[in-house]
PDB file of C-alpha atoms in Angstrom:
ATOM      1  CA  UNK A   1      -6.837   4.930 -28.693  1.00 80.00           C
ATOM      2  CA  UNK A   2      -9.820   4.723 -26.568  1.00 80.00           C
ATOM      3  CA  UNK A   3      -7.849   3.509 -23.693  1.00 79.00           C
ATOM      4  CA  UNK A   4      -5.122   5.805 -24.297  1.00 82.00           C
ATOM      5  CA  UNK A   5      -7.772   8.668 -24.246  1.00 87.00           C
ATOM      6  CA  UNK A   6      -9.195   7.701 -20.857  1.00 86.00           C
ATOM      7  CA  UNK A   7      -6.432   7.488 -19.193  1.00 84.00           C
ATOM      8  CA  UNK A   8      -5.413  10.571 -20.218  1.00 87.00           C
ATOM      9  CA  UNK A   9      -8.711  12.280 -18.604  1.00 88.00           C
ATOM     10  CA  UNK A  10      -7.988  10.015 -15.441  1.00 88.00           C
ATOM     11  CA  UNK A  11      -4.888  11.217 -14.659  1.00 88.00           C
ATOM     12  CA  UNK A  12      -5.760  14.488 -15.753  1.00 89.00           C
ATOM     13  CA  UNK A  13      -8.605  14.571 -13.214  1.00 90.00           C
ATOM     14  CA  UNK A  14      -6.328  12.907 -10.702  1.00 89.00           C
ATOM     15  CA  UNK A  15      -3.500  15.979 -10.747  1.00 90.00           C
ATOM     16  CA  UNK A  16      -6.636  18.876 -10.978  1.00 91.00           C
ATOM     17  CA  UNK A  17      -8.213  17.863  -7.971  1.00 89.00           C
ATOM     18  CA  UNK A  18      -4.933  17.281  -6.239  1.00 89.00           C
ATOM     19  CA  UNK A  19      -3.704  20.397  -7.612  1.00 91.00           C
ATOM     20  CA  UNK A  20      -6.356  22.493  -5.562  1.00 88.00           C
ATOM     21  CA  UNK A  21      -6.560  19.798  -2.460  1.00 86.00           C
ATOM     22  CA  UNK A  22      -2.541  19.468  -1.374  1.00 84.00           C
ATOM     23  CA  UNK A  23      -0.238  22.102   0.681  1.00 82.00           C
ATOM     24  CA  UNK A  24       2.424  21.949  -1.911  1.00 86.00           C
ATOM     25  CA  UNK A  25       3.749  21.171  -5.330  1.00 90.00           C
ATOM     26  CA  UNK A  26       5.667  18.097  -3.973  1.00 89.00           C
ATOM     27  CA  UNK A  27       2.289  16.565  -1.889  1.00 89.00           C
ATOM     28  CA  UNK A  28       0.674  17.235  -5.301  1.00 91.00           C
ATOM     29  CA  UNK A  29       3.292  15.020  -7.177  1.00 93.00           C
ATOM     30  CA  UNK A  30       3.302  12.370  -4.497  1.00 92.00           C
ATOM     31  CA  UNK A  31      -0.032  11.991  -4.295  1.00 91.00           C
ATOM     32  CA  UNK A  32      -0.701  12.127  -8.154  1.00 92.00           C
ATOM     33  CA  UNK A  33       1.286   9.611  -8.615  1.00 94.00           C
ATOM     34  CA  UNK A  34      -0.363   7.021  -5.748  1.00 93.00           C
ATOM     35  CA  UNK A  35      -3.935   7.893  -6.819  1.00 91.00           C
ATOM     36  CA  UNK A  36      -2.710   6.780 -10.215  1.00 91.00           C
ATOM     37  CA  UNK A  37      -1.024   3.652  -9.198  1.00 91.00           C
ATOM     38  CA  UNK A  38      -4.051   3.087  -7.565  1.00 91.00           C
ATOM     39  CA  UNK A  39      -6.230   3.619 -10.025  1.00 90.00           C
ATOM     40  CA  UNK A  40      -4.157   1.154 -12.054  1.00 90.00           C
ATOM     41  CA  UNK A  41      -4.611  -1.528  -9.262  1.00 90.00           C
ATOM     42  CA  UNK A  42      -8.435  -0.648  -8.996  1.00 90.00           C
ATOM     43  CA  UNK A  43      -9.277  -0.623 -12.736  1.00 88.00           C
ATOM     44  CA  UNK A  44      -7.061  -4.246 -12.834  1.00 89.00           C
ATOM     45  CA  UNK A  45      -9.436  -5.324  -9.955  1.00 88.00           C
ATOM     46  CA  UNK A  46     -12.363  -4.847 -11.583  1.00 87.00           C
ATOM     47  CA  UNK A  47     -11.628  -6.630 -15.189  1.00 86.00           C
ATOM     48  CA  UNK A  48     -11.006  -9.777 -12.752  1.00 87.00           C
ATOM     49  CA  UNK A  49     -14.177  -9.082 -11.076  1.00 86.00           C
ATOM     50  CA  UNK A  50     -16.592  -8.794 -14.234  1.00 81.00           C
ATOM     51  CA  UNK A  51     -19.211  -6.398 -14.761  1.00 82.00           C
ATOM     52  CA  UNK A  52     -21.803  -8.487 -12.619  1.00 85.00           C
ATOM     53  CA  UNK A  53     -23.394  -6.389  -9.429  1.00 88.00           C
ATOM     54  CA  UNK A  54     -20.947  -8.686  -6.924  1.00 88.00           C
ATOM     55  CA  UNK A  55     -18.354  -7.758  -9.235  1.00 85.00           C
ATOM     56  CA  UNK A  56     -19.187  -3.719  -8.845  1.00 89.00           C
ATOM     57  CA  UNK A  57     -19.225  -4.278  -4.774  1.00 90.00           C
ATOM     58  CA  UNK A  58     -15.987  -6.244  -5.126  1.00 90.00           C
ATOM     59  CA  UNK A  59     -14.347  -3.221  -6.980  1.00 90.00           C
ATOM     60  CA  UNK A  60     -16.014  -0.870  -4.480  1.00 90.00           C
ATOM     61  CA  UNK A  61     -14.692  -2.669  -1.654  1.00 92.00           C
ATOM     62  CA  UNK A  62     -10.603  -3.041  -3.549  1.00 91.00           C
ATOM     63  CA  UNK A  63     -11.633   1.275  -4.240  1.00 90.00           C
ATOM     64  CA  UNK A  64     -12.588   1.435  -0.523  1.00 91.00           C
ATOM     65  CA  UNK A  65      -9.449  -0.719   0.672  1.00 92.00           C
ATOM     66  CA  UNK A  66      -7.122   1.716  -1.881  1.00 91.00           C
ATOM     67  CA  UNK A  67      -8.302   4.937  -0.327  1.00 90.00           C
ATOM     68  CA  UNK A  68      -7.319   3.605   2.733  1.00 90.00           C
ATOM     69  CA  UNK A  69      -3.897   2.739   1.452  1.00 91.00           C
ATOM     70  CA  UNK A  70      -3.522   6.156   0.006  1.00 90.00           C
ATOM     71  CA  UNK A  71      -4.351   7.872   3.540  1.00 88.00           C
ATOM     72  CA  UNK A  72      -1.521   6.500   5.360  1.00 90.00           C
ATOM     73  CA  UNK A  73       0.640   6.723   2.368  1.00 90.00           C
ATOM     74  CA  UNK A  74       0.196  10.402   2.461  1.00 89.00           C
ATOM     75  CA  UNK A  75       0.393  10.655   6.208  1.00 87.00           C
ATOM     76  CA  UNK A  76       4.041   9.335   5.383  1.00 86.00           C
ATOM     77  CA  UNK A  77       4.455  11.905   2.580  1.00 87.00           C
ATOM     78  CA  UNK A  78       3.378  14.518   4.914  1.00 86.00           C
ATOM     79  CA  UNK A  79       5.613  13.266   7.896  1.00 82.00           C
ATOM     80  CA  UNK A  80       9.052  13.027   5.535  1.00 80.00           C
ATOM     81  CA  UNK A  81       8.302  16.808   3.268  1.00 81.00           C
ATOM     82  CA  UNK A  82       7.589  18.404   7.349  1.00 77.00           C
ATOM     83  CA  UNK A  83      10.705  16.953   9.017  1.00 69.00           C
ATOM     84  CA  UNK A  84      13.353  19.232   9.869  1.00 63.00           C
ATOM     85  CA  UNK A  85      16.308  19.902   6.732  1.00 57.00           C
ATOM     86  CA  UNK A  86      13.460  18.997   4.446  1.00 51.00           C
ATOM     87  CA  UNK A  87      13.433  15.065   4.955  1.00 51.00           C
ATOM     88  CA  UNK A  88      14.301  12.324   6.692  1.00 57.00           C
ATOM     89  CA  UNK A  89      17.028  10.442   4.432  1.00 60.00           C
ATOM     90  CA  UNK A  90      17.792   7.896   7.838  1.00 61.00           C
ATOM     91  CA  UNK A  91      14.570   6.735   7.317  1.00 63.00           C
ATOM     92  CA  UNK A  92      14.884   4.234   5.097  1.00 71.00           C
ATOM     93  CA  UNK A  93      17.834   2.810   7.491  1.00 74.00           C
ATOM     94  CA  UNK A  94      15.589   2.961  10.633  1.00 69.00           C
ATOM     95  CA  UNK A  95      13.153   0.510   9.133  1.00 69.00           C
ATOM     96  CA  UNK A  96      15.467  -1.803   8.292  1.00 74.00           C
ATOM     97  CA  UNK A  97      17.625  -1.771  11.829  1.00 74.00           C
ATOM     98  CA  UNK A  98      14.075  -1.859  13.178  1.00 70.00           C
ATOM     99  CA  UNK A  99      12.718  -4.523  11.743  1.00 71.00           C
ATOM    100  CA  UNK A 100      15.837  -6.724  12.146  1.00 75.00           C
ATOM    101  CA  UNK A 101      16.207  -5.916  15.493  1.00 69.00           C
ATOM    102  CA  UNK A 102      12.386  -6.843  16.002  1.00 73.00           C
ATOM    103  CA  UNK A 103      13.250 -10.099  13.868  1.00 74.00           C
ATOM    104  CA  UNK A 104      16.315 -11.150  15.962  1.00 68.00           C
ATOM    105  CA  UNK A 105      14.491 -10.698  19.144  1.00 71.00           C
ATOM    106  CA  UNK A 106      11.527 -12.819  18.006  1.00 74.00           C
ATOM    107  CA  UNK A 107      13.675 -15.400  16.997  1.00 74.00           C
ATOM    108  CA  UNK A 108      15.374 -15.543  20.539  1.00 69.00           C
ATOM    109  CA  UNK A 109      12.062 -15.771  22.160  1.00 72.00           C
ATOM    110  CA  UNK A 110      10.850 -18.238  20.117  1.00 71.00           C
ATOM    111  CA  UNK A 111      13.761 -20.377  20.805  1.00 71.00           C
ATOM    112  CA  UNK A 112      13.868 -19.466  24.665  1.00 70.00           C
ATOM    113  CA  UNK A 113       9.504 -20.714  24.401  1.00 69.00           C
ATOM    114  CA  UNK A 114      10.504 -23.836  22.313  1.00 67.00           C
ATOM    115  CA  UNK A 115       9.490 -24.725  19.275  1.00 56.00           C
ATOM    116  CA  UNK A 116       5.868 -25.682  18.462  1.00 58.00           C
ATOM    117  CA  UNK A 117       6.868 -28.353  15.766  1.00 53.00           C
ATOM    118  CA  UNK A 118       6.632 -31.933  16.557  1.00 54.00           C
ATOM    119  CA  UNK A 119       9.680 -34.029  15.802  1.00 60.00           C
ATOM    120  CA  UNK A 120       8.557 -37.526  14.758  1.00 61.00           C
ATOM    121  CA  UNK A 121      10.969 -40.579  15.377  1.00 62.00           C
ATOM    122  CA  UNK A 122      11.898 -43.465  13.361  1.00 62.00           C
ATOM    123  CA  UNK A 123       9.180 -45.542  14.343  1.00 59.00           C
ATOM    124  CA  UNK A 124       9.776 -48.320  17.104  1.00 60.00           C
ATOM    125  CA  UNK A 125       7.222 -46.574  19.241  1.00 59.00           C
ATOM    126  CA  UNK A 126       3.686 -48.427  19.777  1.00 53.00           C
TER     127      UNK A 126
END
């Protein structure tokens, strides 16, 4: 119940200050629900870290590390609500030919620089 009741005044304090911080009711949601995930990821930290003072600068540093993370998260939020016809639904789709096309050509210049892994022989060499 305890639990139960803090979370509840967590996320509640979550969506009320990004209530009156965000542009719009969608930023709001978005970011709601990353500041909670983080939070989740934060508090989970911190039970592996212990209540010890390197434990509390470990947690700061995972808190520090997670605000990060949620700044370029909503930099993406912001870029895909602002794009013209409300999104950018090729998105998805241009990461992926992206990053294969990025993967196929580092596999051809890897082969074309050799590889760096030593083939051994069966052993009649002194």
């Amino acid at each position: 119940m305890k639990l139960a009741l803090f979370a509840a005044l967590a996320i509640a304090l979550i969506a009320a200050s990004q209530w009156y911080y965000q542009p719009s009711v969608e930023t709001v949601a978005i970011a709601s629900a990353l500041l909670t995930g983080l939070l989740a990821l934060t508090t989970w930290s911190a039970r592996r870290f212990g209540k010890s003072l390197a434990g509390f600068f470990k947690t700061t540093l995972v808190g520090v590390v997670s605000a990060l993370m949620f700044s370029q998260a909503m930099d993406i939020a912001y870029s895909i609500l602002a794009a013209p016809a409300g999104g950018r639904l090729a998105f998805p789709i241009e990461q992926l030919a992206i990053g294969f096309a990025l993967a196929a050509l580092a596999q051809l210049l890897a082969s074309a620089l050799g590889s760096k892994v030593e083939k051994y022989s069966d052993g009649d060499q002194s």
